[in-house]
CSV table of C-alpha atoms and ligand atoms in Angstrom, one decimal:
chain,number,residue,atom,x,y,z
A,10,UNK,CA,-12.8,-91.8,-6.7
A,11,UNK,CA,-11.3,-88.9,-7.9
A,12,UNK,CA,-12.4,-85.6,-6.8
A,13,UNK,CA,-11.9,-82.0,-7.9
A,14,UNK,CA,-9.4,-80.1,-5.2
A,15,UNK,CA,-11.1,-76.7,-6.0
A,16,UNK,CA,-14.2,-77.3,-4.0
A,17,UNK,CA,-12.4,-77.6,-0.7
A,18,UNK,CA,-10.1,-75.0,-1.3
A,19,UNK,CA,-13.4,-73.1,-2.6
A,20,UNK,CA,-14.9,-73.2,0.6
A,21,UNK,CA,-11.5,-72.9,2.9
A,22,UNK,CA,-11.1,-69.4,0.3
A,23,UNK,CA,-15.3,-68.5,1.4
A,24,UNK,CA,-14.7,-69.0,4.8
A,25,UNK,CA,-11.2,-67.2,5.3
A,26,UNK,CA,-13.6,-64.5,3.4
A,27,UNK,CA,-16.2,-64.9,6.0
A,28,UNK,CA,-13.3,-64.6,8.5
A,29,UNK,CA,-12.0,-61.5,7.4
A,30,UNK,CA,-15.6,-60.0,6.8
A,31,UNK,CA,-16.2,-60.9,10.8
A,32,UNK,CA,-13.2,-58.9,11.6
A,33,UNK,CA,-13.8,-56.0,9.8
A,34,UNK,CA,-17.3,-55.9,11.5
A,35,UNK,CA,-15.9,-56.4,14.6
A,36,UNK,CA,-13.5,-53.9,14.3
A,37,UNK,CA,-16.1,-51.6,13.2
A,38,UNK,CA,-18.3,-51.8,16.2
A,39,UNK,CA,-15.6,-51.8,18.6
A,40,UNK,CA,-14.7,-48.2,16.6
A,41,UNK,CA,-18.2,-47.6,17.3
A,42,UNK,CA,-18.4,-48.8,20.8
A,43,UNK,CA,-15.2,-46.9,22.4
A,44,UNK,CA,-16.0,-43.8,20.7
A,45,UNK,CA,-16.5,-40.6,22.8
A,46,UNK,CA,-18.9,-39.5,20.7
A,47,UNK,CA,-22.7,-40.6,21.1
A,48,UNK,CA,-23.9,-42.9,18.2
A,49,UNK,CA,-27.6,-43.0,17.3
A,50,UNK,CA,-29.6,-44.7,14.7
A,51,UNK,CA,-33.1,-44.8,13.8
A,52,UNK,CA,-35.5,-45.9,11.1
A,53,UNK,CA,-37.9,-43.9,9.2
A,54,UNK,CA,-40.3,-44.0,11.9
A,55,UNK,CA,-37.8,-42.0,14.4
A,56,UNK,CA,-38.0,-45.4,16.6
A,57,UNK,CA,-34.3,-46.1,17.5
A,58,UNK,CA,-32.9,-49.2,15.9
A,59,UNK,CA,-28.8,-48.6,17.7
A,60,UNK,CA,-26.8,-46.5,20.3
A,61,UNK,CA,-23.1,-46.5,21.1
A,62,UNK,CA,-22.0,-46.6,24.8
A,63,UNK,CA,-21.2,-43.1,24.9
A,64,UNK,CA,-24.7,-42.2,23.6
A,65,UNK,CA,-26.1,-44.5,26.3
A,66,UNK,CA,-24.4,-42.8,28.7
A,67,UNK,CA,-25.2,-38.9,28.2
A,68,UNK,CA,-28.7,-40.3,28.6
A,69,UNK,CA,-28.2,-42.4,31.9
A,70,UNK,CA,-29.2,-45.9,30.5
A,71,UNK,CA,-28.1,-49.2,29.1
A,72,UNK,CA,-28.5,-49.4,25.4
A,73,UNK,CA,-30.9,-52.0,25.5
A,74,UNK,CA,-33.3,-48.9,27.4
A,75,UNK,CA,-33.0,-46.7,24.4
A,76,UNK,CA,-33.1,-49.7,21.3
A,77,UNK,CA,-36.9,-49.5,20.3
A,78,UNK,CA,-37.6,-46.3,22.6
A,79,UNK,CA,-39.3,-43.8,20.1
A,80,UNK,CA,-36.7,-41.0,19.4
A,81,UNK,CA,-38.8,-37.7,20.5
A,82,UNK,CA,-39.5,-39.6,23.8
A,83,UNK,CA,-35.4,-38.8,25.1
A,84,UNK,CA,-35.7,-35.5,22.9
A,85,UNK,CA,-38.4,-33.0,26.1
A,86,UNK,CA,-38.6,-30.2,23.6
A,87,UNK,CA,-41.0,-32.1,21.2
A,88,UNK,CA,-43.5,-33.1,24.2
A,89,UNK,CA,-45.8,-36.0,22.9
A,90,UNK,CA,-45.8,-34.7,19.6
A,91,UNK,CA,-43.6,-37.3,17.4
A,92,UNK,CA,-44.6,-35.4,14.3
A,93,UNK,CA,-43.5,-32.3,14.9
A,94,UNK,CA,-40.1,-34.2,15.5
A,95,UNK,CA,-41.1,-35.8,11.8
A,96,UNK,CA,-40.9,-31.9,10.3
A,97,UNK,CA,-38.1,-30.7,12.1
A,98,UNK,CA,-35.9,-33.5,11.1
A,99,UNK,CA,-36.3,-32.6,7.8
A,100,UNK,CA,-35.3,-28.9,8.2
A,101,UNK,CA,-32.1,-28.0,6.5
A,102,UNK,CA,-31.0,-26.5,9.8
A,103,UNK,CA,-31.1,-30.0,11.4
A,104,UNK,CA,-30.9,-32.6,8.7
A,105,UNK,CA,-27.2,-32.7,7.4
A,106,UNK,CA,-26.0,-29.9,10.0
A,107,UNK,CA,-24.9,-29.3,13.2
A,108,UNK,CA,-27.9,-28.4,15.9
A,109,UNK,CA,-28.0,-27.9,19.3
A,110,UNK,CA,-31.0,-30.0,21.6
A,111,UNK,CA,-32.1,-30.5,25.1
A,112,UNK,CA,-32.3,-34.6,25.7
A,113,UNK,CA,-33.7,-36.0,28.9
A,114,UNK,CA,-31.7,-38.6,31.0
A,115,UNK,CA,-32.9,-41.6,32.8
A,116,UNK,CA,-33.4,-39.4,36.1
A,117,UNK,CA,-35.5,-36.9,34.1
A,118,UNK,CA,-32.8,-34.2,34.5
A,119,UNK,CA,-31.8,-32.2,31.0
A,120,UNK,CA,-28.8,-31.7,29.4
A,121,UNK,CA,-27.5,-29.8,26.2
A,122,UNK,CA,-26.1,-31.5,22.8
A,123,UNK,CA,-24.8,-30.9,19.7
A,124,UNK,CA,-26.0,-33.3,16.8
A,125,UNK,CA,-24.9,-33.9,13.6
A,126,UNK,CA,-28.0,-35.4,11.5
A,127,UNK,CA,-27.7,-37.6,8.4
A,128,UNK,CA,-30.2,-39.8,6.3
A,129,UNK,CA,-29.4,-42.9,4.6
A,130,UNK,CA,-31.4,-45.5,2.5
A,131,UNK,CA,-29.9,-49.3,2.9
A,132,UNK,CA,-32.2,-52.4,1.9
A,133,UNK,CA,-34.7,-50.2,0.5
A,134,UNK,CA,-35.2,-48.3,4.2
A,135,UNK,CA,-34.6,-44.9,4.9
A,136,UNK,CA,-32.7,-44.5,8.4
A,137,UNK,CA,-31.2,-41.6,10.1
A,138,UNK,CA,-28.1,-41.5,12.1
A,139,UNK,CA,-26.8,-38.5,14.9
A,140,UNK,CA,-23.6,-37.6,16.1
A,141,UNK,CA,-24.2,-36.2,19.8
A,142,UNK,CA,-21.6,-34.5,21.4
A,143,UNK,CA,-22.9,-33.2,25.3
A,144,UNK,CA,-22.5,-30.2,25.8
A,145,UNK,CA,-22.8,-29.5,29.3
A,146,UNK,CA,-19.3,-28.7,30.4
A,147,UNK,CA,-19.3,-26.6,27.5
A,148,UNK,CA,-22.7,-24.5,28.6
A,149,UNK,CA,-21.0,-24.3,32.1
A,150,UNK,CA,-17.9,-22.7,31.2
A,151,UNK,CA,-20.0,-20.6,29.3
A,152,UNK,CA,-22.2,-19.7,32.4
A,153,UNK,CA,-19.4,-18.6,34.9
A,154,UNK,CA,-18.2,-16.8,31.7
A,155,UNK,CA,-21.0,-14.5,31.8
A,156,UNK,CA,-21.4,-14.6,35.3
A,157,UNK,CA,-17.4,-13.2,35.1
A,158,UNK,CA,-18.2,-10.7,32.2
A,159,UNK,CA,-21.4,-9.3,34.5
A,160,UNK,CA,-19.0,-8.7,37.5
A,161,UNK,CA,-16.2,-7.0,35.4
A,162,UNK,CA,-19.7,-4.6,34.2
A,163,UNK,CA,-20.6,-3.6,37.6
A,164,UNK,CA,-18.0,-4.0,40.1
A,165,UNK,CA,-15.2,-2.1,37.4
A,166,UNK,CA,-16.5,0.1,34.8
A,167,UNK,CA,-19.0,1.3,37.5
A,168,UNK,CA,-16.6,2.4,39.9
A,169,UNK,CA,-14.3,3.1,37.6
A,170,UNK,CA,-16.2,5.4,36.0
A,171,UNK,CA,-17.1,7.4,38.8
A,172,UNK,CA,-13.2,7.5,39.5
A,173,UNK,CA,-12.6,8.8,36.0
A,174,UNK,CA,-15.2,11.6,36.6
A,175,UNK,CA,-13.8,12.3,40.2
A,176,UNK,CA,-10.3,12.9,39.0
A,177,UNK,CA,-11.3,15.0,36.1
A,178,UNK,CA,-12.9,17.6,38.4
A,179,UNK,CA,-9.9,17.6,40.7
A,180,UNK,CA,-7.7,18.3,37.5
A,181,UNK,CA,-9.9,21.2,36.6
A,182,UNK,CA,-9.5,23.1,39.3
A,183,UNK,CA,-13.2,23.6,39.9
A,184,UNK,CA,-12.9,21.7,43.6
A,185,UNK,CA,-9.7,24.2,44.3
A,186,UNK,CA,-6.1,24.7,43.4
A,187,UNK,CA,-3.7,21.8,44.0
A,188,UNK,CA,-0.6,21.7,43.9
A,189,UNK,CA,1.7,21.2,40.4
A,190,UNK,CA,3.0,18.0,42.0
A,191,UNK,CA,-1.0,16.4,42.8
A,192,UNK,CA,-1.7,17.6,39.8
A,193,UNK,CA,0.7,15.7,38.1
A,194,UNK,CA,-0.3,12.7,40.5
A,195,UNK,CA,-4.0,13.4,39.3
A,196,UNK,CA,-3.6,13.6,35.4
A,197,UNK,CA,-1.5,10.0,35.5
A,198,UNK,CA,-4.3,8.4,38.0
A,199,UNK,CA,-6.4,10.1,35.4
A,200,UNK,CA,-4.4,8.3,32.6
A,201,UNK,CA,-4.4,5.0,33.8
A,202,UNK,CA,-8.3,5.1,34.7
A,203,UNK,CA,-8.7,6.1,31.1
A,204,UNK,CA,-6.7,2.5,30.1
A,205,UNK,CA,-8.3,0.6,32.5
A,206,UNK,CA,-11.5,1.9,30.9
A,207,UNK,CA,-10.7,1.1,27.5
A,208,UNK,CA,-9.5,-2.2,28.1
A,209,UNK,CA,-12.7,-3.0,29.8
A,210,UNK,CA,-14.6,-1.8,27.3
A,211,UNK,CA,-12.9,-4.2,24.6
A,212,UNK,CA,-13.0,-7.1,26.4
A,213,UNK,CA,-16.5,-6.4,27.0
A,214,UNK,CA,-16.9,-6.0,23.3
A,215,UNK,CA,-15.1,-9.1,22.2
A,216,UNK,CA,-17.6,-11.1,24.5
A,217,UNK,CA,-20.8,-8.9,22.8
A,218,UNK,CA,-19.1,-10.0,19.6
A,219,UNK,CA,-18.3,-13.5,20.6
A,220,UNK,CA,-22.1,-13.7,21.4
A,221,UNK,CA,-23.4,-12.2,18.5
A,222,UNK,CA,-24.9,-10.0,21.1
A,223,UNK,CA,-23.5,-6.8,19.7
A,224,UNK,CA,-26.0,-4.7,17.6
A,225,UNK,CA,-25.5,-4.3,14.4
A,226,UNK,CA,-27.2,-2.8,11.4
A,227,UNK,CA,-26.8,-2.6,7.5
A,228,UNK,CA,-27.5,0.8,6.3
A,229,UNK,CA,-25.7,2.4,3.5
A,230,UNK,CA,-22.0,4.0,4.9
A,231,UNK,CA,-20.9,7.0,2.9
A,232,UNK,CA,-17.3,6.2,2.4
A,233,UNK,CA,-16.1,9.8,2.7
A,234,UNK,CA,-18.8,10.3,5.8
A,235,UNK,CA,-17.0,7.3,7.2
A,236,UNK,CA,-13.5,8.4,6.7
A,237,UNK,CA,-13.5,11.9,8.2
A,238,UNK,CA,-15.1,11.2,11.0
A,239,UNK,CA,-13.0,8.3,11.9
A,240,UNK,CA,-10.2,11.0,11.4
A,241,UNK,CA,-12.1,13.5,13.5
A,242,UNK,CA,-11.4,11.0,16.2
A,243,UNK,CA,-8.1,10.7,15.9
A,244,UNK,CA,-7.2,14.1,15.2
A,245,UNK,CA,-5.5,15.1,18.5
A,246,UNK,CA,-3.4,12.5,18.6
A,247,UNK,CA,-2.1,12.6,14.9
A,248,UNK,CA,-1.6,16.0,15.6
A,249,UNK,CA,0.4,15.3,18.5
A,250,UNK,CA,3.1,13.4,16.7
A,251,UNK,CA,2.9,15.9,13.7
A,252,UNK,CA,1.4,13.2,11.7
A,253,UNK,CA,-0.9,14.1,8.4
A,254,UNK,CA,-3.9,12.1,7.3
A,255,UNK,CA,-4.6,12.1,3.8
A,256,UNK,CA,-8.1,10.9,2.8
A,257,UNK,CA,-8.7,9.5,-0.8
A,258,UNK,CA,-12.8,8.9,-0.8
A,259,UNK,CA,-14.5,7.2,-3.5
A,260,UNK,CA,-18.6,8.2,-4.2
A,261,UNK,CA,-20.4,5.2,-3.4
A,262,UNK,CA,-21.5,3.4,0.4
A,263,UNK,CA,-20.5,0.4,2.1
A,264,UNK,CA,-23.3,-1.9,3.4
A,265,UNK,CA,-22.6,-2.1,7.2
A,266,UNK,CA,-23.1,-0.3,10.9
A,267,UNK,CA,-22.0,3.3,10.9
A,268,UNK,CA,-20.5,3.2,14.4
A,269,UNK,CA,-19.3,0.3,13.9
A,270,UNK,CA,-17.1,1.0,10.7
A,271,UNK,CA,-16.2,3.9,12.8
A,272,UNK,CA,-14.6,1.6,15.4
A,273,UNK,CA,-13.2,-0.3,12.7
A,274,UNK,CA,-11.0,2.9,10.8
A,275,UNK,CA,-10.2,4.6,14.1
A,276,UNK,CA,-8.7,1.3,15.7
A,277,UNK,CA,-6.7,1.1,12.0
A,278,UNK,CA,-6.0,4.5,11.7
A,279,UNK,CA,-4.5,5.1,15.8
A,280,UNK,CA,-2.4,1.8,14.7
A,281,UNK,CA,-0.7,3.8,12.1
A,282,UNK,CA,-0.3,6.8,14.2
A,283,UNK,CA,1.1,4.3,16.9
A,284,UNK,CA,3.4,2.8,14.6
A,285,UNK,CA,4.7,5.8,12.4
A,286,UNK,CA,7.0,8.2,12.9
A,287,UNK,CA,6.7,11.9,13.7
A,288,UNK,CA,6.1,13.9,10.8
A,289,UNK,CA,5.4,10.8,8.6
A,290,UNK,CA,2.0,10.7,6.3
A,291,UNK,CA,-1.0,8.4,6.4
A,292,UNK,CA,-3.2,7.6,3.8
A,293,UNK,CA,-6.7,6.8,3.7
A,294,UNK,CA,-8.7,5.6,0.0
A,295,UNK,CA,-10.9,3.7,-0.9
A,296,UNK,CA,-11.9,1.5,-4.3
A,297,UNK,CA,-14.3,-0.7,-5.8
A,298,UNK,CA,-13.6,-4.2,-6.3
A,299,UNK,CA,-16.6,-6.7,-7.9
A,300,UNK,CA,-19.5,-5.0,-5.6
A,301,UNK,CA,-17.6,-4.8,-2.8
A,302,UNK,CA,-15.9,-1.5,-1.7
A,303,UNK,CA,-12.3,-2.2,-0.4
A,304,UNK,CA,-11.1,0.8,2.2
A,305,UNK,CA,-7.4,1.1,2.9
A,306,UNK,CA,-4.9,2.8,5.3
A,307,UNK,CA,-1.2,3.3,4.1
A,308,UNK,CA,0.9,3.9,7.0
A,309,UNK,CA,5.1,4.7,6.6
A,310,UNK,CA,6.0,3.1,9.5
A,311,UNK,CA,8.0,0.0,10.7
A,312,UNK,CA,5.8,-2.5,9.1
A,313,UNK,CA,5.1,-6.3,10.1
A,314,UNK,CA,7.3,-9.3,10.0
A,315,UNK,CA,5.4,-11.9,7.2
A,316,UNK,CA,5.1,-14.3,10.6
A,317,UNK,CA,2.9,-11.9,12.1
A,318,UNK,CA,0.7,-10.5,10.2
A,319,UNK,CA,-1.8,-13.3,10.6
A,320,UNK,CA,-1.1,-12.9,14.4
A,321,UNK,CA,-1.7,-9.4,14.8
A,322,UNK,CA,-5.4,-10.2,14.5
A,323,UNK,CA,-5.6,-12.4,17.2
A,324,UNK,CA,-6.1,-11.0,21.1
A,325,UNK,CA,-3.5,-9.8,22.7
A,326,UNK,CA,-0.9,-10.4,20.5
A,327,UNK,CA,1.2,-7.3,19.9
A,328,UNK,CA,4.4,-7.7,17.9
A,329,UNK,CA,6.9,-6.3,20.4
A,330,UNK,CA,6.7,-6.7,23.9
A,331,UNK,CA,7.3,-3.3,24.5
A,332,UNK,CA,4.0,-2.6,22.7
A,333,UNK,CA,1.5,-2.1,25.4
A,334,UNK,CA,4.1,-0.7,27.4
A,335,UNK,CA,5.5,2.4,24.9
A,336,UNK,CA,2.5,2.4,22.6
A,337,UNK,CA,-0.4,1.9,25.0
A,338,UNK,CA,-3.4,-0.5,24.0
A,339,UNK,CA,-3.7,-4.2,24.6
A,340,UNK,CA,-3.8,-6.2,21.6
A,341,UNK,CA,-7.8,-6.1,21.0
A,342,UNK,CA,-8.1,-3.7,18.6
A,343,UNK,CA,-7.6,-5.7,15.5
A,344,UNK,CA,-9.0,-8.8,17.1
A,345,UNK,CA,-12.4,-6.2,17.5
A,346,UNK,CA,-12.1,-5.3,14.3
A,347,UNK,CA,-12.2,-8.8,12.8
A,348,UNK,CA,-15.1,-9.9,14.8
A,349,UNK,CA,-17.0,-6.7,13.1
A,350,UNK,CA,-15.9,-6.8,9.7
A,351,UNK,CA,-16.7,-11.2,9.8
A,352,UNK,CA,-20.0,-10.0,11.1
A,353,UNK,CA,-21.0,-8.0,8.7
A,354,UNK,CA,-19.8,-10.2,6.3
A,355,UNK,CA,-16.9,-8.9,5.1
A,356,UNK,CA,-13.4,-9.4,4.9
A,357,UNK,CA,-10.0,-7.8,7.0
A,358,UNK,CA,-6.4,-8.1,6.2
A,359,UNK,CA,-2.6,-6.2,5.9
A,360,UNK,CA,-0.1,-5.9,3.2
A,361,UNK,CA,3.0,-5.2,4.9
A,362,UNK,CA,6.5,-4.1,4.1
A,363,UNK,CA,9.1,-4.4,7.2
A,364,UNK,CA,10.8,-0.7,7.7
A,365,UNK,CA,9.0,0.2,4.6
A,366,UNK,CA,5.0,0.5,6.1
A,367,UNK,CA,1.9,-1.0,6.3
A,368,UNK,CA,-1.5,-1.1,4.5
A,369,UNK,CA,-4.3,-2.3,6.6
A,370,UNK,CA,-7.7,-2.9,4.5
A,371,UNK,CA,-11.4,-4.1,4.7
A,372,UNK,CA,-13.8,-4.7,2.3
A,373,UNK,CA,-17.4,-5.1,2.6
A,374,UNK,CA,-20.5,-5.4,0.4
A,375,UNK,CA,-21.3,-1.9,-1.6
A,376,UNK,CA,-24.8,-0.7,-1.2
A,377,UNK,CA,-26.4,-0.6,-4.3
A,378,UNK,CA,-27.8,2.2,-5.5
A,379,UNK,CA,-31.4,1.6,-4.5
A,380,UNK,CA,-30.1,0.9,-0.7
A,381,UNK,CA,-28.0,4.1,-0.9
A,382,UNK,CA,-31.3,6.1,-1.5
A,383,UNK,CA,-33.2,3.8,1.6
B,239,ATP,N1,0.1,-0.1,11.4
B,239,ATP,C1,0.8,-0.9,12.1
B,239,ATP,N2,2.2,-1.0,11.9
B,239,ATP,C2,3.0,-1.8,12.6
B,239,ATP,N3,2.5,-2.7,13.6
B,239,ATP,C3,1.1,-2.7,13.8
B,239,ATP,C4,0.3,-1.8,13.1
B,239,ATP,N4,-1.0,-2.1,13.5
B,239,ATP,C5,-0.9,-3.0,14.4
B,239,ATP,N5,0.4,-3.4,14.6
B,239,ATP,C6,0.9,-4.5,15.5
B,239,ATP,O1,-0.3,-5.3,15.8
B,239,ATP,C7,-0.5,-5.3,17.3
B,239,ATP,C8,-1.9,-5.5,17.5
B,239,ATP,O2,-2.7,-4.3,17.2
B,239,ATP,P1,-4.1,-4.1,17.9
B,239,ATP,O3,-4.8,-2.9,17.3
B,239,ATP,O4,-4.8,-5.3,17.9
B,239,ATP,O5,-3.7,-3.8,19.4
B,239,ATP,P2,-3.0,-2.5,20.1
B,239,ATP,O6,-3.1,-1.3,19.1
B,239,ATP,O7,-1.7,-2.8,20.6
B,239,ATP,O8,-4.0,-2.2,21.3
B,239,ATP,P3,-5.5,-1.7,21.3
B,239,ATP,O9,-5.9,-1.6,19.8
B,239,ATP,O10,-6.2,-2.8,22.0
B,239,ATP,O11,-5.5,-0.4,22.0
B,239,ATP,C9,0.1,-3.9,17.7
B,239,ATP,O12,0.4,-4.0,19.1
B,239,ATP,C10,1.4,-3.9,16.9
B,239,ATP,O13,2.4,-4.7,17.4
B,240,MG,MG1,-5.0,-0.9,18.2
């Protein structure tokens, strides 16, 4: 009997099919499997339907422990109460972003991690899946971080405070004449206290920053307030290099933290002093771009290189080498005044001419008229 060849090679072409669709599944879970990452699914009822090994083992378990467990049961911060869990997977805080939780090993002890939350629907369910990353190496470092920051606090500003003052009385004279030659010894000690304090006082700012720990309000900023008395600040030392300091002030108010803006111009404007020469002329204006107000500081000085001027906002990176050295400062500044301007939701960056000068700017929300009056 004759019989038609395409129903063998039919079924040799479904299972080759069936084959391939094995692999890929294969390969798929063994993706799953190896990754570092922690893996969790669970259906609409929060009961866990899959976990990767790496999920399985932030928690302390097999996977067959956690498979049918009921999610808020690893999750300590929701208690006994599963709804609660319900709501606050829904939040757009959680659901679809990145959140930080505390889960609960095997042993009971409690660990940090991050988790990425997203919902599907397949076969007519509705499941949720997390991407858990542990964080407790991460909340460790952080820990001697502080524990670091805290000791710099006392056991160095403190003292070296108190040093500072010490040193200033000697210079004065009030304690009794000393000699020209001490007192030449006293005003550099006095110097490099004042350097040491500065420096301290930066880093300790980056890490306020850095922490979001750094008060900061929005009030309306007069830009003309907030340009002369950033050049009140640096007054003596423009003067000391002969250097003018041309402010161009528009009428409205930046939304942001006076003292902070403050920080922000007089870091900008003792960079242009630092980098100009004697005699030279900065400029200070201001404009109005699209409800934002842009403020800008023209220097005539030796300008940045095109590969730097990204650089120069990160810490302690200082174009030349000889920088700190001739210049003074440590390469914060700019980082500083990044982490402020970002914070208040605003913008930072430099237009820059080599030999030719330099225009550092910021721009910020404008206060509207109804906020300039608050
Ligand atoms: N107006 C400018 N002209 C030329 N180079 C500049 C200018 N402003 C900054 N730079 C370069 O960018 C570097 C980083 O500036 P930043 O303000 O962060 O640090 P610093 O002034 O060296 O020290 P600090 O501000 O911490 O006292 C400077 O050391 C300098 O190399
Ligand atoms: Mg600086």
């Amino acid at each position: 009997m004759l019989t038609s060849p395409s129903v063998p090679i039919a079924a040799a072409a479904t299972a080759l099919l069936e084959e391939r669709l094995r692999d890929s599944e294969n390969r798929a879970q063994a993706i799953i499997d190896h990754m570092l990452g922690g893996l969790i699914m669970a259906d609409e009822s929060y009961v866990i339907q899959s976990v990767n090994a790496a999920a399985a083992r932030m928690f302390g378990c097999e996977r067959e422990e956690l498979v049918g467990k009921d999610l808020w049961r690893i999750l300590p911060e929701f208690g006994d109460d599963a709804d609660e869990l319900q709501l606050s997977f829904i939040e757009p805080e959680v659901l679809g972003s990145v959140s930080e939780w505390w889960g609960q090993r095997k042993d009971g002890s409690l660990f940090p991690f991050e988790l990425s939350l997203c919902a599907f629907h397949y076969g007519g369910q509705r499941y949720v899946a997390g991407n858990l990353r542990d964080l407790s190496e991460l909340h460790e470092v952080e820990r001697v971080k502080l524990e670091l920051i805290s000791t710099v606090n006392h056991e160095l500003r403190t003292p070296l405070t108190s040093i500072r003052g010490s040193l200033t009385l000697l210079a004065s004279g009030v304690l009794g004449e000393i000699p020209p030659e001490a007192g030449e010894m006293v005003a550099l000690a006095e110097r490099n206290c004042v350097r040491l304090l500065a420096l301290i006082n930066d880093i300790l700012d980056l890490e306020r920053l850095d922490r979001r720990q750094m008060e900061m309000s929005r009030a309306p900023v007069p830009v003309a307030t907030l340009m002369e008395r950033s050049r009140d600040v640096v007054r003596g030392m423009a003067e000391a290099q002969d250097i003018t300091i041309g402010l161009h002030p528009i009428a409205g108010a930046l939304l942001g933290d006076f003292d902070r803006l403050v920080q922000v111009l007089v870091n900008l404007l003792s960079n242009a002093i630092k980098f100009s020469p004697a005699g030279s002329a900065i400029a200070v204006s201001a404009l109005e771009v699209q409800g934002t107000i842009e403020v800008r500081v023209r220097d005539r000085g030796r300008g940045i290189a095109a590969a730097y001027r990204d650089l120069v906002f990160e810490r302690f990176k200082q174009v030349e080498v000889s920088d700190a050295r001739e210049k003074g400062g440590t390469g914060l500044g700019l980082a500083i005044c990044q982490s402020i301007v970002k914070q208040l939701g605003g913008q930072i960056g430099v237009e820059s001419e080599e030999g030719v000068g330099s225009v550092f700017w910021f721009r910020l929300p404008a206060a509207t008229a109804g906020e300039e009056k608050a």
